[in-house]
Amino acid sequence: FISSHTEQQVRVVGLSTALANAGDVGSWLNISNVGMFNFKPSVRPVPLEVHITGFPGQHYCPRMATMNKPAYNDIKQHSPDKPVLIFVASRRQTRLTAYDLISHAAAENPKQWIHDIADGELAALIESVGDTNLKHTLQFGIGLHHAGLHEKDRRVVEHLFTERKIQILVATATLAWGVNLPAHLVIIKGTEFYDGKSNRYVDFPITDVLQMMGRAGRPQYDDQGIACIYVHDIKKHFYKKFLYEPFPVESNLLGVLTDHFNAEIVAGTVKTKQDAMDYLTWTYFFRRLLKNPAYYHLEDLEDENINTFLSSIVSGKINELEQSYCVMVDQDGCTLLPQILGYIASYYYLSHKTVKMFADTLNPASNVNEILQLLCDVTEYDEMPVRHNEDKINEEMSSSLPIRVPSFSYDSPHTKVHLLLQAHFSRQAMPMTDYITDLKSVHDQAIRILQAMLDVAADSGWLKTSLSIMHLVKMIIQGCWMKDDPLLQLPHVEPYQLPLFYQLEGSSECLSFPEILLAYSNRQDLLRKNLQSDFDERDINQIHRAMSHMPLLRVSHAITGSELLDKNYAPKEAPGGAVWVPVHADKEYSIEVKLTLPRSGKSPQNKKSGRKAHAPRFNKPVDETWWVLMGEIETGELIAMKRCGPFRGNTLSVPLAFYTPESPGTHIYTLYVISQTYLGLDQQYPVYLEVLESEIVYQMDAEMLDEEEEEMYLDKLPHDYTTKPSFVPPGSVNSFIKPEAGPPGFSDNPSNMADNFPPGLSPDIQNFPPGLSPDIQNFPPGLSPHTHNLPPGLSPPPPGLTRTEHQPGEYWDDDDDDWDESTTAWS
């Protein structure tokens, strides 16, 4: 399919277990018989001896317990001194199995599975392990391995087992696909696992069982491998048959075909329903449909029936995309037109059901709690595991968290996600290591989902909802509620220690976060004095380092546009020393926003990959990025928005294009600079616009001005249309945003907004090429968003120096990086 569109040959190398229908797979990948090699399951470097044992018992846990004594006996018989891998279905079973093996070994020789390691060396390694269960089992030569272990603990276990210091490793089945740790003997203790989605125990796929068996036998050590498979007795004959015969592979495309169609329609590969039909004929699904029609519910292979069957599939999937607002079918009934939600779903790799949920649920005044619930309900979290008896743990967790969840939903994966995030914001300890791993899985997708949600809200022009989504992003990255003191973002700081930071002479009780950062910027001695009662020297140094890293931005902006007014027009004075910027009605202008970081940040990381945020409670490194947006508080309308950053130098230039209102009058827009990663560092500024009638005479004057006259005219206008940032109580337009209160003066019931734009376009999102996100900066060719815009005749500053705004020809030095410049700039 790719080759037919690109007209270039594509080479594919495929690896698989033994297949009964390898020819179908090869045909799909366009591999001829010359390039296909298919071996029987018995063909392997080390011969494998397989023992299948059935165990009676209807209930899972008692049946697993009866397998522990036979496992001990098989170890004694088949591998008394060679490595043994025991695969189980859950992390809980790793612990129970290891403990039972220890109890059986205690009667003979408790240390029989420890080899070639001194007691002191083993004790030192055990001391470095964090998991208490692993600490105990390692003393008897048994290691545990599962996703709930800390990375450092897993490395210790893998090292000891690889070096044959410990003989037995009890692991979850995922180890068979991940880490290469072969053994002489493999015991598969049960072939079922608990599926939280269906609320029952289900069988491992045959491929998983084969992969686990394949770990038996080490080519460089063994001339034979042994695999013991413990199964429910009623399934013993099934495994005897299929473990020795290759099995056919069927297609699972139909379950996700809707999202595949959406991606192809957005990419322009599929433009009509006929294209969608042609697309299906290139798939592995189509090849297996002709070979095994009953599996896919096709009655016979008559041409007419096949066409009808495929047409119904295409029509059904396109209809799903229409209902999800991702695709529109043109009037001809055949042409497929991608919509904004389709672009968003494809760009962020989300299900069409998710973006439909966004469109149906979000409203102009959605708050943080509503958005949190919406985030937890998305399709992407359907597979969050809810293990056996975890509904009881979820019920216990919910009793100590601030937001209540429905009492009947404790076994729901979406409720579990909600509880995990609440515990993350509240900084509560997780009840077990499994929940720590599950929270990482939530984090892996949350930011991407919220960015898509933000695009949906911005496309609708909803200012308050967009700000609420931004606040939730910060909450997840920092692990705080919006009402929490921003000082809790600093390392080692607990709520009861917050008063220590406010012990500043001559200061009020309501200091803002930036004021505290500035107060301690060059006063590590003062910080040490105030904190030494509760923190040691190492902690104080880490706190000061984190405070010094916080980005206190200087923000300046100016409005530019092609529609100029009469040369004699005198701008009126606005509150705070600013002016009413004269603009024509219903014309496009641009507000050029310049973000300046007072410190140079000269580390190689800053220059190459950009500044990283201090976010120890998030599971991966995060760039320091910002949203710059403009909205009108009175109407609740979002006018324009872009995402920018991270800083790779000292400045970021962000142009925002917007249209002025159609009717003349005065309008106060608000410019927001929102941090994606930190609480308490957001800024907002008023933008005063005097919208004048767009008369023909003014348009003619503008057209007749040459460049020199235009430059002379612009020099007459004040260039600083905003006030400097000030640290004043909430309620002032120029104060730092207090997120829990919302933007000052914002109404919870914004009036309806006019939307006189062409279909598919929004007045508040700048137009971007298909497939691009509205928050990606578009700069003219050859310009970088991070370069200084110097006047003609001035050269860029040398490395490590930055130009002041007050004296354009002068530079300050930043070799010491001690925040002197920051203090000067902000005072």
mmCIF file with all atom_site columns, N, CA and C in Angstrom, residues 725-746:
data_model
loop_
_atom_site.group_PDB
_atom_site.id
_atom_site.type_symbol
_atom_site.label_atom_id
_atom_site.label_alt_id
_atom_site.label_comp_id
_atom_site.label_asym_id
_atom_site.label_entity_id
_atom_site.label_seq_id
_atom_site.pdbx_PDB_ins_code
_atom_site.Cartn_x
_atom_site.Cartn_y
_atom_site.Cartn_z
_atom_site.occupancy
_atom_site.B_iso_or_equiv
_atom_site.pdbx_formal_charge
_atom_site.auth_seq_id
_atom_site.auth_comp_id
_atom_site.auth_asym_id
_atom_site.auth_atom_id
_atom_site.pdbx_PDB_model_num
ATOM 1  N N  . PRO A 1 725 ? 4.790   44.110 35.219 1.00 0.00 ? 725 PRO A N  1
ATOM 2  C CA . PRO A 1 725 ? 4.180   43.195 36.193 1.00 0.00 ? 725 PRO A CA 1
ATOM 3  C C  . PRO A 1 725 ? 4.327   43.723 37.603 1.00 0.00 ? 725 PRO A C  1
ATOM 4  N N  . SER A 1 726 ? 3.283   43.601 38.375 1.00 0.00 ? 726 SER A N  1
ATOM 5  C CA . SER A 1 726 ? 3.326   44.092 39.747 1.00 0.00 ? 726 SER A CA 1
ATOM 6  C C  . SER A 1 726 ? 2.793   43.037 40.677 1.00 0.00 ? 726 SER A C  1
ATOM 7  N N  . PHE A 1 727 ? 3.284   43.028 41.900 1.00 0.00 ? 727 PHE A N  1
ATOM 8  C CA . PHE A 1 727 ? 2.857   42.032 42.879 1.00 0.00 ? 727 PHE A CA 1
ATOM 9  C C  . PHE A 1 727 ? 1.848   42.696 43.807 1.00 0.00 ? 727 PHE A C  1
ATOM 10 N N  . VAL A 1 728 ? 0.581   42.597 43.458 1.00 0.00 ? 728 VAL A N  1
ATOM 11 C CA . VAL A 1 728 ? -0.474  43.236 44.235 1.00 0.00 ? 728 VAL A CA 1
ATOM 12 C C  . VAL A 1 728 ? -1.529  42.193 44.533 1.00 0.00 ? 728 VAL A C  1
ATOM 13 N N  . PRO A 1 729 ? -2.413  42.483 45.492 1.00 0.00 ? 729 PRO A N  1
ATOM 14 C CA . PRO A 1 729 ? -3.427  41.479 45.875 1.00 0.00 ? 729 PRO A CA 1
ATOM 15 C C  . PRO A 1 729 ? -4.287  41.071 44.694 1.00 0.00 ? 729 PRO A C  1
ATOM 16 N N  . PRO A 1 730 ? -4.874  39.873 44.753 1.00 0.00 ? 730 PRO A N  1
ATOM 17 C CA . PRO A 1 730 ? -5.736  39.417 43.661 1.00 0.00 ? 730 PRO A CA 1
ATOM 18 C C  . PRO A 1 730 ? -6.888  40.366 43.442 1.00 0.00 ? 730 PRO A C  1
ATOM 19 N N  . GLY A 1 731 ? -7.294  40.486 42.188 1.00 0.00 ? 731 GLY A N  1
ATOM 20 C CA . GLY A 1 731 ? -8.347  41.420 41.835 1.00 0.00 ? 731 GLY A CA 1
ATOM 21 C C  . GLY A 1 731 ? -7.831  42.511 40.937 1.00 0.00 ? 731 GLY A C  1
ATOM 22 N N  . SER A 1 732 ? -6.547  42.811 41.009 1.00 0.00 ? 732 SER A N  1
ATOM 23 C CA . SER A 1 732 ? -5.966  43.798 40.123 1.00 0.00 ? 732 SER A CA 1
ATOM 24 C C  . SER A 1 732 ? -5.712  43.150 38.774 1.00 0.00 ? 732 SER A C  1
ATOM 25 N N  . VAL A 1 733 ? -5.942  43.884 37.727 1.00 0.00 ? 733 VAL A N  1
ATOM 26 C CA . VAL A 1 733 ? -5.807  43.322 36.391 1.00 0.00 ? 733 VAL A CA 1
ATOM 27 C C  . VAL A 1 733 ? -4.382  42.887 36.117 1.00 0.00 ? 733 VAL A C  1
ATOM 28 N N  . ASN A 1 734 ? -3.400  43.596 36.699 1.00 0.00 ? 734 ASN A N  1
ATOM 29 C CA . ASN A 1 734 ? -2.007  43.295 36.384 1.00 0.00 ? 734 ASN A CA 1
ATOM 30 C C  . ASN A 1 734 ? -1.367  42.330 37.356 1.00 0.00 ? 734 ASN A C  1
ATOM 31 N N  . SER A 1 735 ? -2.128  41.794 38.287 1.00 0.00 ? 735 SER A N  1
ATOM 32 C CA . SER A 1 735 ? -1.524  40.902 39.282 1.00 0.00 ? 735 SER A CA 1
ATOM 33 C C  . SER A 1 735 ? -1.299  39.526 38.685 1.00 0.00 ? 735 SER A C  1
ATOM 34 N N  . PHE A 1 736 ? -0.480  38.736 39.377 1.00 0.00 ? 736 PHE A N  1
ATOM 35 C CA . PHE A 1 736 ? -0.349  37.333 38.984 1.00 0.00 ? 736 PHE A CA 1
ATOM 36 C C  . PHE A 1 736 ? -1.684  36.646 39.210 1.00 0.00 ? 736 PHE A C  1
ATOM 37 N N  . ILE A 1 737 ? -1.990  35.712 38.331 1.00 0.00 ? 737 ILE A N  1
ATOM 38 C CA . ILE A 1 737 ? -3.297  35.056 38.380 1.00 0.00 ? 737 ILE A CA 1
ATOM 39 C C  . ILE A 1 737 ? -3.406  34.200 39.632 1.00 0.00 ? 737 ILE A C  1
ATOM 40 N N  . LYS A 1 738 ? -4.514  34.317 40.315 1.00 0.00 ? 738 LYS A N  1
ATOM 41 C CA . LYS A 1 738 ? -4.826  33.400 41.422 1.00 0.00 ? 738 LYS A CA 1
ATOM 42 C C  . LYS A 1 738 ? -5.765  32.339 40.858 1.00 0.00 ? 738 LYS A C  1
ATOM 43 N N  . PRO A 1 739 ? -5.241  31.169 40.505 1.00 0.00 ? 739 PRO A N  1
ATOM 44 C CA . PRO A 1 739 ? -6.045  30.214 39.739 1.00 0.00 ? 739 PRO A CA 1
ATOM 45 C C  . PRO A 1 739 ? -7.325  29.785 40.423 1.00 0.00 ? 739 PRO A C  1
ATOM 46 N N  . GLU A 1 740 ? -7.277  29.706 41.775 1.00 0.00 ? 740 GLU A N  1
ATOM 47 C CA . GLU A 1 740 ? -8.476  29.201 42.433 1.00 0.00 ? 740 GLU A CA 1
ATOM 48 C C  . GLU A 1 740 ? -9.637  30.185 42.332 1.00 0.00 ? 740 GLU A C  1
ATOM 49 N N  . ALA A 1 741 ? -9.308  31.467 42.070 1.00 0.00 ? 741 ALA A N  1
ATOM 50 C CA . ALA A 1 741 ? -10.358 32.469 41.973 1.00 0.00 ? 741 ALA A CA 1
ATOM 51 C C  . ALA A 1 741 ? -10.761 32.721 40.524 1.00 0.00 ? 741 ALA A C  1
ATOM 52 N N  . GLY A 1 742 ? -9.932  32.295 39.581 1.00 0.00 ? 742 GLY A N  1
ATOM 53 C CA . GLY A 1 742 ? -10.188 32.568 38.181 1.00 0.00 ? 742 GLY A CA 1
ATOM 54 C C  . GLY A 1 742 ? -9.728  33.962 37.822 1.00 0.00 ? 742 GLY A C  1
ATOM 55 N N  . PRO A 1 743 ? -9.742  34.308 36.544 1.00 0.00 ? 743 PRO A N  1
ATOM 56 C CA . PRO A 1 743 ? -9.321  35.639 36.128 1.00 0.00 ? 743 PRO A CA 1
ATOM 57 C C  . PRO A 1 743 ? -10.192 36.704 36.760 1.00 0.00 ? 743 PRO A C  1
ATOM 58 N N  . PRO A 1 744 ? -9.611  37.810 37.223 1.00 0.00 ? 744 PRO A N  1
ATOM 59 C CA . PRO A 1 744 ? -10.389 38.858 37.868 1.00 0.00 ? 744 PRO A CA 1
ATOM 60 C C  . PRO A 1 744 ? -11.503 39.354 36.961 1.00 0.00 ? 744 PRO A C  1
ATOM 61 N N  . GLY A 1 745 ? -12.684 39.442 37.518 1.00 0.00 ? 745 GLY A N  1
ATOM 62 C CA . GLY A 1 745 ? -13.807 39.978 36.771 1.00 0.00 ? 745 GLY A CA 1
ATOM 63 C C  . GLY A 1 745 ? -14.475 39.006 35.832 1.00 0.00 ? 745 GLY A C  1
ATOM 64 N N  . PHE A 1 746 ? -14.045 37.758 35.852 1.00 0.00 ? 746 PHE A N  1
ATOM 65 C CA . PHE A 1 746 ? -14.605 36.790 34.913 1.00 0.00 ? 746 PHE A CA 1
ATOM 66 C C  . PHE A 1 746 ? -15.984 36.351 35.371 1.00 0.00 ? 746 PHE A C  1
#
